[in-house]
Coordinates of C-alpha atoms and ligand atoms in Angstrom, one line a residue:
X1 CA 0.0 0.0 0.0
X2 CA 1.4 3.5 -0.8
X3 CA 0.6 6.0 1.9
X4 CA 0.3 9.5 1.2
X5 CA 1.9 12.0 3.1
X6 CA 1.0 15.7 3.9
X7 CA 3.0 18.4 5.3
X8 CA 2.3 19.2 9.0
X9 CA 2.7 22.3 9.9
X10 CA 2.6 21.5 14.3
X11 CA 1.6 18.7 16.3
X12 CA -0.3 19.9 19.9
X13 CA -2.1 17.4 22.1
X14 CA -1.9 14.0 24.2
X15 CA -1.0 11.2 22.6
X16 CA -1.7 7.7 24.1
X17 CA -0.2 5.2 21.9
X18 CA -0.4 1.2 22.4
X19 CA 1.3 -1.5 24.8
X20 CA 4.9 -2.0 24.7
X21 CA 5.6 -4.5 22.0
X22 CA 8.6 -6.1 24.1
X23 CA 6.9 -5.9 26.6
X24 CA 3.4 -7.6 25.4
X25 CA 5.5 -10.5 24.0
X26 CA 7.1 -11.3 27.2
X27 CA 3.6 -11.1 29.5
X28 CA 2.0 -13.5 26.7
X29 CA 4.5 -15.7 27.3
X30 CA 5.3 -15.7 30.8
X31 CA 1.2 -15.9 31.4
X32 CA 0.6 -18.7 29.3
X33 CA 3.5 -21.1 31.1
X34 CA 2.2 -19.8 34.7
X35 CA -0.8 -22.2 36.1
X36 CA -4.2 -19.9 36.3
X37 CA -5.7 -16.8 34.9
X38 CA -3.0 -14.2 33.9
X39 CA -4.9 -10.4 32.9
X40 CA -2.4 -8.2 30.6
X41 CA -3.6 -4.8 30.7
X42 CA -3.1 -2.0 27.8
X43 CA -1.4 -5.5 25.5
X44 CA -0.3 -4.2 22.4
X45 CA -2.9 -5.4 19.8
X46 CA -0.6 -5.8 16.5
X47 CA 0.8 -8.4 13.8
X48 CA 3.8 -9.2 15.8
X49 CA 1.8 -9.8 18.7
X50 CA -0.9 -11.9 17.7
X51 CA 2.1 -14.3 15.9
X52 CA 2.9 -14.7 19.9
X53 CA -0.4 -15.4 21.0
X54 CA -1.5 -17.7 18.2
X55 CA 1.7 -20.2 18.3
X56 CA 0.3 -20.3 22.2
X57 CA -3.3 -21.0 21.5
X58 CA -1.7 -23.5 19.0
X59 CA 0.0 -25.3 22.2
X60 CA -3.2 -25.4 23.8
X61 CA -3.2 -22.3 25.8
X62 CA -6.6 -20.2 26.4
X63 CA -6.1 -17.0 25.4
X64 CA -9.4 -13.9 25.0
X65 CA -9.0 -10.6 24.2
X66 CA -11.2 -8.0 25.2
X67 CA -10.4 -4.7 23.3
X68 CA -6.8 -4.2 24.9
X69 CA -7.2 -6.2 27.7
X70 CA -5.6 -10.1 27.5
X71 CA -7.1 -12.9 29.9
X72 CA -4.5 -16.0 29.7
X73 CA -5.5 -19.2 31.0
X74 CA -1.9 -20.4 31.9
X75 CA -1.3 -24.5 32.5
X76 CA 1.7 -24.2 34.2
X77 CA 4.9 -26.5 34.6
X78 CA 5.2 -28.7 31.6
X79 CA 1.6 -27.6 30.8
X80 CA 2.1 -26.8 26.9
X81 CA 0.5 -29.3 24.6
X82 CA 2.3 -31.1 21.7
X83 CA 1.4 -29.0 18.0
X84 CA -0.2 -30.6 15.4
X85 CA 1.6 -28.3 13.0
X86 CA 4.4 -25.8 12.7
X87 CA 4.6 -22.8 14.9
X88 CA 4.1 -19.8 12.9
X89 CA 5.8 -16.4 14.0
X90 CA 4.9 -14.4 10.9
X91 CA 7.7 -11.2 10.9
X92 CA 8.3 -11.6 15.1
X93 CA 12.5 -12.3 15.4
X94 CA 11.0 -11.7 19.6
X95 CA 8.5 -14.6 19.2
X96 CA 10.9 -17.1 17.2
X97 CA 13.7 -16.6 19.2
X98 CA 12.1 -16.1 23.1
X99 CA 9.7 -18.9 22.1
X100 CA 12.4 -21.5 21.1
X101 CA 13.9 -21.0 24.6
X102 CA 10.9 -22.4 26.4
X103 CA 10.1 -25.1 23.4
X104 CA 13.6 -26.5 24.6
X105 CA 12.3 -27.2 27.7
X106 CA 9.4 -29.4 26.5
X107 CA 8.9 -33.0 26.1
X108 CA 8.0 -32.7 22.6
X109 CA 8.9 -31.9 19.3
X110 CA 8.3 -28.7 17.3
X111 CA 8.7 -26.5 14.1
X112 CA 9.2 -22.9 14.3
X113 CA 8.7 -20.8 10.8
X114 CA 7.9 -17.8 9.5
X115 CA 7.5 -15.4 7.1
X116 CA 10.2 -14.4 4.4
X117 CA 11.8 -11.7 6.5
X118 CA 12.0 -13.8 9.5
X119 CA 13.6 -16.8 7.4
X120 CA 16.4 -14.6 6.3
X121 CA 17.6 -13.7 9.7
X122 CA 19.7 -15.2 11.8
X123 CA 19.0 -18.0 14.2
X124 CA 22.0 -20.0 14.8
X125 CA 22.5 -17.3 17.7
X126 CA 20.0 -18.6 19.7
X127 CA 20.3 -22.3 19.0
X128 CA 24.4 -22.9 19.7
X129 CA 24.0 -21.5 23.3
X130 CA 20.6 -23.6 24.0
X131 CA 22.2 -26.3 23.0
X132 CA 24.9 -25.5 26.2
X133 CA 22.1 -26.1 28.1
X134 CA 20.9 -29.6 26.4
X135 CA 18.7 -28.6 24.6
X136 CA 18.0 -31.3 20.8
X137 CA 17.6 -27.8 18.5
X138 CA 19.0 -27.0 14.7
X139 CA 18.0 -24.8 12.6
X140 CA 18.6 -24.7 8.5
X141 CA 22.3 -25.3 7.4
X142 CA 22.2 -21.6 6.7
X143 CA 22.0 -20.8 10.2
X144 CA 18.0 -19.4 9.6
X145 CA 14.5 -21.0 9.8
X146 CA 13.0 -23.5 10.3
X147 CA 13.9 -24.0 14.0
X148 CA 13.5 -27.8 14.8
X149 CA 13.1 -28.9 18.5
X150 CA 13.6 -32.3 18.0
X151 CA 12.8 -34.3 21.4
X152 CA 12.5 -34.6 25.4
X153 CA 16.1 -34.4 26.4
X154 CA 15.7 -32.4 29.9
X155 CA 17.5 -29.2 29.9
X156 CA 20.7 -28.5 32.3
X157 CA 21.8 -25.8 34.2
X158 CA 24.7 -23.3 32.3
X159 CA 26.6 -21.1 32.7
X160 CA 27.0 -18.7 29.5
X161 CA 28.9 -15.8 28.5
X162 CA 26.3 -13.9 25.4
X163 CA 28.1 -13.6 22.6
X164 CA 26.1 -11.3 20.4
X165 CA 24.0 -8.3 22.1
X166 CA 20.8 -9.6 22.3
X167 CA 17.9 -9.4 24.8
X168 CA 16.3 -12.3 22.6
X169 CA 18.9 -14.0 22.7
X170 CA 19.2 -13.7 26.8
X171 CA 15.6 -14.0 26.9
X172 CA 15.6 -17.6 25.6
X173 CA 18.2 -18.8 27.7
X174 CA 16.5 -17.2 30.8
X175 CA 13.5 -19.5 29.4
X176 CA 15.3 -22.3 28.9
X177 CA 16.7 -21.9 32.6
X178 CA 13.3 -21.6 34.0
X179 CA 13.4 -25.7 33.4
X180 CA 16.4 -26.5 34.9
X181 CA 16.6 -27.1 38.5
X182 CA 20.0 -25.6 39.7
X183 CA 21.0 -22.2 38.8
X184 CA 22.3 -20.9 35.2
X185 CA 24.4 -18.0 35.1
X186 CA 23.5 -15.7 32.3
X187 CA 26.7 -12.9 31.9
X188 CA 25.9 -10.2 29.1
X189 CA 28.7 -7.4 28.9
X190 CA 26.5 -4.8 26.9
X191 CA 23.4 -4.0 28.4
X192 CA 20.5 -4.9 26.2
X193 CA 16.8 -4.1 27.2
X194 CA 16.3 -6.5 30.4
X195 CA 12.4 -6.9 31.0
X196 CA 12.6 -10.3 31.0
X197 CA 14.4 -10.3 33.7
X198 CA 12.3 -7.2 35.5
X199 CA 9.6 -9.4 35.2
X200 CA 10.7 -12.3 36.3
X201 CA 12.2 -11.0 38.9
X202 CA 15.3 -12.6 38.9
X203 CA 18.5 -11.8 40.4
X204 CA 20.9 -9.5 38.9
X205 CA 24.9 -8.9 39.7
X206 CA 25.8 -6.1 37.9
X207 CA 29.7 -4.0 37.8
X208 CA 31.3 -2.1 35.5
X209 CA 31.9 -4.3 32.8
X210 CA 29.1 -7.3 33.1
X211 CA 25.7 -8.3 34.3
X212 CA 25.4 -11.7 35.5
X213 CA 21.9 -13.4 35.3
X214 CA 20.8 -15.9 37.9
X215 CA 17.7 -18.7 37.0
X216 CA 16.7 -21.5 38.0
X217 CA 13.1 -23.3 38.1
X218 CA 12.7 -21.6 41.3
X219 CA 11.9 -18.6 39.0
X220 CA 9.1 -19.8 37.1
X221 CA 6.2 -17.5 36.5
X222 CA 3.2 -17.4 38.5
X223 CA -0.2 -16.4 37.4
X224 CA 0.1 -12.3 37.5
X225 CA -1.7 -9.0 36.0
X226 CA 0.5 -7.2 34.0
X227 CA -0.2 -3.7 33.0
X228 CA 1.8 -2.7 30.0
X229 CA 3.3 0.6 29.4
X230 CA 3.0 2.8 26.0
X231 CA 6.0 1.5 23.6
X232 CA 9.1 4.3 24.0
X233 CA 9.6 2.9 20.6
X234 CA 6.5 3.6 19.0
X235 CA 6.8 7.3 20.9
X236 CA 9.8 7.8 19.4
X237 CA 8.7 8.9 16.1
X238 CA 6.2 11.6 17.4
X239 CA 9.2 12.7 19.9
X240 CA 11.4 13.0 16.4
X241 CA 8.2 15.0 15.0
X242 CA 7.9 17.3 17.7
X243 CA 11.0 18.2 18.3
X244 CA 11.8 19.1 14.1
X245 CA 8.4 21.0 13.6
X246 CA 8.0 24.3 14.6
X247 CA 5.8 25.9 17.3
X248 CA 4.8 22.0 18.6
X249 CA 4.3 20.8 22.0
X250 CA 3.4 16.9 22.8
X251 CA 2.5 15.1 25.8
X252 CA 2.9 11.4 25.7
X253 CA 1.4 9.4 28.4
X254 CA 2.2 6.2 30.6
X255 CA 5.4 5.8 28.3
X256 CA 8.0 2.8 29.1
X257 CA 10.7 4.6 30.5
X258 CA 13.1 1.5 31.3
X259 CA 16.5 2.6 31.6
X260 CA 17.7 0.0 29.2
X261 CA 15.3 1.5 26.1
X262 CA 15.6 5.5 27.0
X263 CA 18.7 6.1 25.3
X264 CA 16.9 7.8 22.5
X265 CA 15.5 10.9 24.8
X266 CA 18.9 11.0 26.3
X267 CA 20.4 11.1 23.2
X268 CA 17.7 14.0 21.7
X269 CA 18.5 16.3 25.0
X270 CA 21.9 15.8 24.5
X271 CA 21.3 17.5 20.4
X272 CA 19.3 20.2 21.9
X273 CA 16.3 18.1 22.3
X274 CA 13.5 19.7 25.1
X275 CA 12.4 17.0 26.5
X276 CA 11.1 16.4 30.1
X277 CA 9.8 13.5 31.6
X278 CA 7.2 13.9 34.4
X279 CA 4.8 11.7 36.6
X280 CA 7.2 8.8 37.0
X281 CA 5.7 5.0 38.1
X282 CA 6.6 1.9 38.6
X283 CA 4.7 -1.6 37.5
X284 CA 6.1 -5.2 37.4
X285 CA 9.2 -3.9 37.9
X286 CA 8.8 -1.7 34.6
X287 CA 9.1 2.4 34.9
X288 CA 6.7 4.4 33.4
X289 CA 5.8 8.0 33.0
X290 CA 4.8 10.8 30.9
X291 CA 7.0 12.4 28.4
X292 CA 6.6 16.5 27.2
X293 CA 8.4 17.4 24.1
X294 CA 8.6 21.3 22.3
X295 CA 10.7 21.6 19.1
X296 CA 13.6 22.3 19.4
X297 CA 17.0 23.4 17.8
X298 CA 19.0 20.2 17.5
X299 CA 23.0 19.6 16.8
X300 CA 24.6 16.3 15.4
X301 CA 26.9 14.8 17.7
X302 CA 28.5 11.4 18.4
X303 CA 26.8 8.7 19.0
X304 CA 28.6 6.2 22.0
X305 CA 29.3 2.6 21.2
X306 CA 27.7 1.3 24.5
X307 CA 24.2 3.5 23.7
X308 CA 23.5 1.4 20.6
X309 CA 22.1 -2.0 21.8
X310 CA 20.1 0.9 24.2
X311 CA 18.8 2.5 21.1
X312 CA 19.0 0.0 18.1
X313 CA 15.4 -0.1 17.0
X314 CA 15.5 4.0 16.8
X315 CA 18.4 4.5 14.6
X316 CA 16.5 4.7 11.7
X317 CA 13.9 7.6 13.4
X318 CA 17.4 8.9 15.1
X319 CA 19.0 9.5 11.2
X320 CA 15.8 11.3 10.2
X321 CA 16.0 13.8 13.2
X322 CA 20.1 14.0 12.2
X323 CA 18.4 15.7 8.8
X324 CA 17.8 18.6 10.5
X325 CA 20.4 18.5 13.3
X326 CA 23.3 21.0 12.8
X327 CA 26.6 18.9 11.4
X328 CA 26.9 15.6 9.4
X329 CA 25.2 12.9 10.9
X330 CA 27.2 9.6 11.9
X331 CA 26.8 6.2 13.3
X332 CA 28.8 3.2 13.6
X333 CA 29.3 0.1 15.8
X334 CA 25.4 -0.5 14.8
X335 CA 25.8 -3.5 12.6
X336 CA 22.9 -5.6 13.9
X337 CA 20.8 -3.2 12.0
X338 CA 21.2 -5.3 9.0
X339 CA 20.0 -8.6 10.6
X340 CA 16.3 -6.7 11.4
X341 CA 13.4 -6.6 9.7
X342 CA 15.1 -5.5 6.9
X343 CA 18.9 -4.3 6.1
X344 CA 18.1 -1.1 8.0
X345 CA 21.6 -0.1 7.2
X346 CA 20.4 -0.7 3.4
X347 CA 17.5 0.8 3.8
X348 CA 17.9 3.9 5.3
X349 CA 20.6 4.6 2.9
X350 CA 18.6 4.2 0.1
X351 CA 15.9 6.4 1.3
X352 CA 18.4 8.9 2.1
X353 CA 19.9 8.9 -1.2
X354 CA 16.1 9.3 -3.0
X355 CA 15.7 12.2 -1.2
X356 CA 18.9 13.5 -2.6
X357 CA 21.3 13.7 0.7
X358 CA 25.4 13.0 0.0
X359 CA 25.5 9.3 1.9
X360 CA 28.3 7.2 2.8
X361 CA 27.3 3.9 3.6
X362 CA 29.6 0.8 5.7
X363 CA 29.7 -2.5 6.9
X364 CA 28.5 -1.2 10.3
X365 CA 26.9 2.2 9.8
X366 CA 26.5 5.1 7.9
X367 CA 27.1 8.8 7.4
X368 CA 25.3 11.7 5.4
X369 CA 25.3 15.1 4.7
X370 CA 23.7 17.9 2.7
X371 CA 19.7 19.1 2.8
X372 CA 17.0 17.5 1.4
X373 CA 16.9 18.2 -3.1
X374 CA 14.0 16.1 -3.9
X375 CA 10.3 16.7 -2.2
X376 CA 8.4 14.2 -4.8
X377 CA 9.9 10.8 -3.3
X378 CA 8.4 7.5 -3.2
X379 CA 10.0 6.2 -0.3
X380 CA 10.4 2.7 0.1
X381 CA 9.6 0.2 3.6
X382 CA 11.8 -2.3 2.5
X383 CA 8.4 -4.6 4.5
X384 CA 10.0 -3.2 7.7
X385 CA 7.6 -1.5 9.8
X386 CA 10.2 1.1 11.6
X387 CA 11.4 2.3 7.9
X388 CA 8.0 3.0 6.9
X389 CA 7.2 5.0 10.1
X390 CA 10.5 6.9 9.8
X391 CA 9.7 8.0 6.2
X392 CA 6.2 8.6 7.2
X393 CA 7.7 11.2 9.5
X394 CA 10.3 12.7 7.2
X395 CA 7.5 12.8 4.7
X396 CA 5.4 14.7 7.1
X397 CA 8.1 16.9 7.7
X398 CA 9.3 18.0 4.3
X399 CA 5.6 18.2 2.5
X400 CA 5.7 17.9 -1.4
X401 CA 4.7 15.1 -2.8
X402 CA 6.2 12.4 -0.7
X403 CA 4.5 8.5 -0.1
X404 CA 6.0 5.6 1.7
X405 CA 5.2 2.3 -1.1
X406 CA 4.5 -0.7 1.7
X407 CA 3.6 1.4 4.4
X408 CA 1.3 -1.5 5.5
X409 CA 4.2 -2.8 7.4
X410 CA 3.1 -0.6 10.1
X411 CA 0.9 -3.4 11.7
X412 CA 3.5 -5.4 12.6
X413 CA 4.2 -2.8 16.1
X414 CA 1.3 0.5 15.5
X415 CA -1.4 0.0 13.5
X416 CA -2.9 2.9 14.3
X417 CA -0.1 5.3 13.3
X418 CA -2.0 7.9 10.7
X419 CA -4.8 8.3 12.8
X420 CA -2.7 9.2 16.3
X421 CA -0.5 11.1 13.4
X422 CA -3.8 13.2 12.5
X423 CA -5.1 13.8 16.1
X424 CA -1.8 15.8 17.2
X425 CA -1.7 17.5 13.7
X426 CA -2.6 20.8 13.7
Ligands
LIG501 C1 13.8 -7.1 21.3 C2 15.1 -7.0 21.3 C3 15.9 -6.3 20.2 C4 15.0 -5.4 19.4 C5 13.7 -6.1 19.0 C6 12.9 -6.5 20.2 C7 13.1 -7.9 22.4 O1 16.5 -7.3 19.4 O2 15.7 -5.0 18.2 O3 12.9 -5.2 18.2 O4 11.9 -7.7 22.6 O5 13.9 -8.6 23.1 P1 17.9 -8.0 19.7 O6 17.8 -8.5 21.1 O7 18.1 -9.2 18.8 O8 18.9 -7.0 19.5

């Protein structure tokens, strides 16, 4: 679908957008292996979500939905039942990956697929360190989907250093280590978004240089109500928007402000950005509050290795706000963005180039410079939903005659987008 894109000339208003997508995932999933009637509160209602809660109804789980509020009927301990078919998880890298943690544990076998995005990414990262912990698991010789869980072999305690920065990866080890009956050690030495953990409640050793993870079955989830926060993710786009258009002032409320996903606003105020964040609370472990943005005057400036897991699933919004941002824009160290959704690094650049900006593009990263030549650009989604919404804001920014081809992608984390877009516009 090619969406359309007018200028706006300010946003004013509230905005309150959907459930945390990370978030959603995780309460899905720890409700449906807890015994009894879980309630997820504000669940994000989206593509990537309901590929989460339909490979659980597929292992026998009861799950309703009522508008945005989730009623799980959990079975507890060893409580999943065998699938007659493969487990779908459509574009979801959170739902294949997390997922094939806790299928390890099982005592039977399973398929996970998915769709053509999802089968090009990588998966060997999450099956070599299950298999640490015993797990029977391959994947395609190519290192992607289909995931095979081949039989009952019970897990075993580990202790494992992460290789690549990845809360999914972390994630499925922490479920894997829900099974076992002495303690796993999970170390991580970046910090990557740790709700699992949060909500979970496990403990945590951190120093300078490492976080250590400690799980055991001990840990297993217990029946719970969740209340999800607004995705900082999904706020990130009207924060870029705010912030570039003149005159503008947004509130955002009940946003997820987890230290491990706010390096974005932390970023922005350190370009110029006015941003405050006011009416702080906590739930499940998860911080929340209301974030107040008014445009702003922004400078480029560097962008620190260690921030990047922190903000990897806003560098595409953070390169659209660079734009407009005094000084060339640069970032490196970010290579993951080409195992996403898309090749983000790809993508971006592309876009970048169609709009007529000077772009240097590398292995892990990319630079540009120059103003915006060309206001009549098809932009393109490459099927990834963050690209599309990052256009969609440039578009909105620049006016002319700009569209985003594929903009459907949008579903996968904010379906919703153009009609929050057109309440704030003014
Ligand atoms: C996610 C972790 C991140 C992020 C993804 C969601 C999660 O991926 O990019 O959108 O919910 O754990 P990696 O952990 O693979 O970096």
């Amino acid at each position: 679908m090619n969406q359309k894109f007018v200028k706006i000339k300010k946003v004013k208003g509230t905005l309150s957008l959907p459930g945390d997508k990370s978030i959603s995932h995780r309460s899905v999933m720890l409700a449906a292996l807890a015994e009894g009637k879980s309630k997820i509160i504000n669940c994000l209602e989206s593509d990537d979500i309901n590929s989460t809660i339909n490979i659980f109804r597929q292992l026998g789980i009861r799950i309703t939905r009522d508008r945005n509020e989730i009623i799980v009927h959990g079975k507890g301990f060893q409580g999943l039942l065998p699938p007659t078919q493969p487990l779908d998880a459509g574009n979801s890298g959170t739902t294949a990956r997390l997922i094939s943690g806790i299928l390890a544990g099982q005592k039977f076998p399973s398929t996970i697929v998915g769709d053509e995005s999802l089968s090009q990414r990588p998966m060997k990262r999450v099956i070599d360190p299950l298999k640490e912990f015993g797990a029977l698991i391959s994947c395609s010789p190519n290192g992607t989907l289909p995931i095979n869980i081949l039989s009952s072999r019970k897990l075993k305690a580990a202790n494992y250093k992460l290789r690549v920065a990845s809360a999914q990866v972390k994630s499925a080890l922490i479920f894997a280590a829900l099974h076992c009956e002495e303690n796993s050690v999970i170390t991580e030495t970046e910090i990557t978004r740790n709700h699992t953990e949060n909500m979970l409640g496990l403990k945590v050793e951190e120093n300078k240089n490492s976080r250590k993870i400690f799980v055991s079955k001990a840990d297993y989830p217990k029946a719970s109500e969740y209340f999800v926060p607004s995705d900082i993710s999904t706020a990130s786009y009207f924060i870029v928007l705010a912030l570039l258009l003149k005159d503008s002032f947004l509130k955002i409320e009940n946003v997820s402000l987890n230290p491990t996903r706010i390096g974005l606003i932390e970023l922005l105020k350190k370009m110029g950005g006015k941003i405050q964040v006011e009416n702080e609370q906590v739930s499940n472990g998860e911080k929340y509050g209301t974030i107040a943005i008014w445009s702003s005057e922004l400078k480029n400036i560097e962008v620190p290795k260690e921030i990047i897991p922190n903000i990897i699933d806003e560098i595409p919004i953070l390169s659209i706000a660079g734009i407009f941002a005094e000084g060339n824009f640069s970032i490196r160290n970010a290579g993951e963005l080409r195992v996403k959704e898309s090749d983000r690094i790809e993508a971006v650049c592309n876009n970048l180039k169609a709009a007529g900006l000077s772009v240097k593009e590398f292995k892990d990263g990319f630079e540009f410079s120059g103003d915006i030549k060309n206001r009549n650009v098809t932009f393109k989604s490459f099927g990834d939903h963050r690209i599309a919404l990052s256009f969609g804001i440039l578009s909105s920014v620049i006016g002319g005659k700009n569209s985003v081809d594929g903009f459907e992608a949008v579903s996968i984390s904010n379906p919703k987008f153009i009609e929050q877009l057109k309440s704030i516009s003014v």
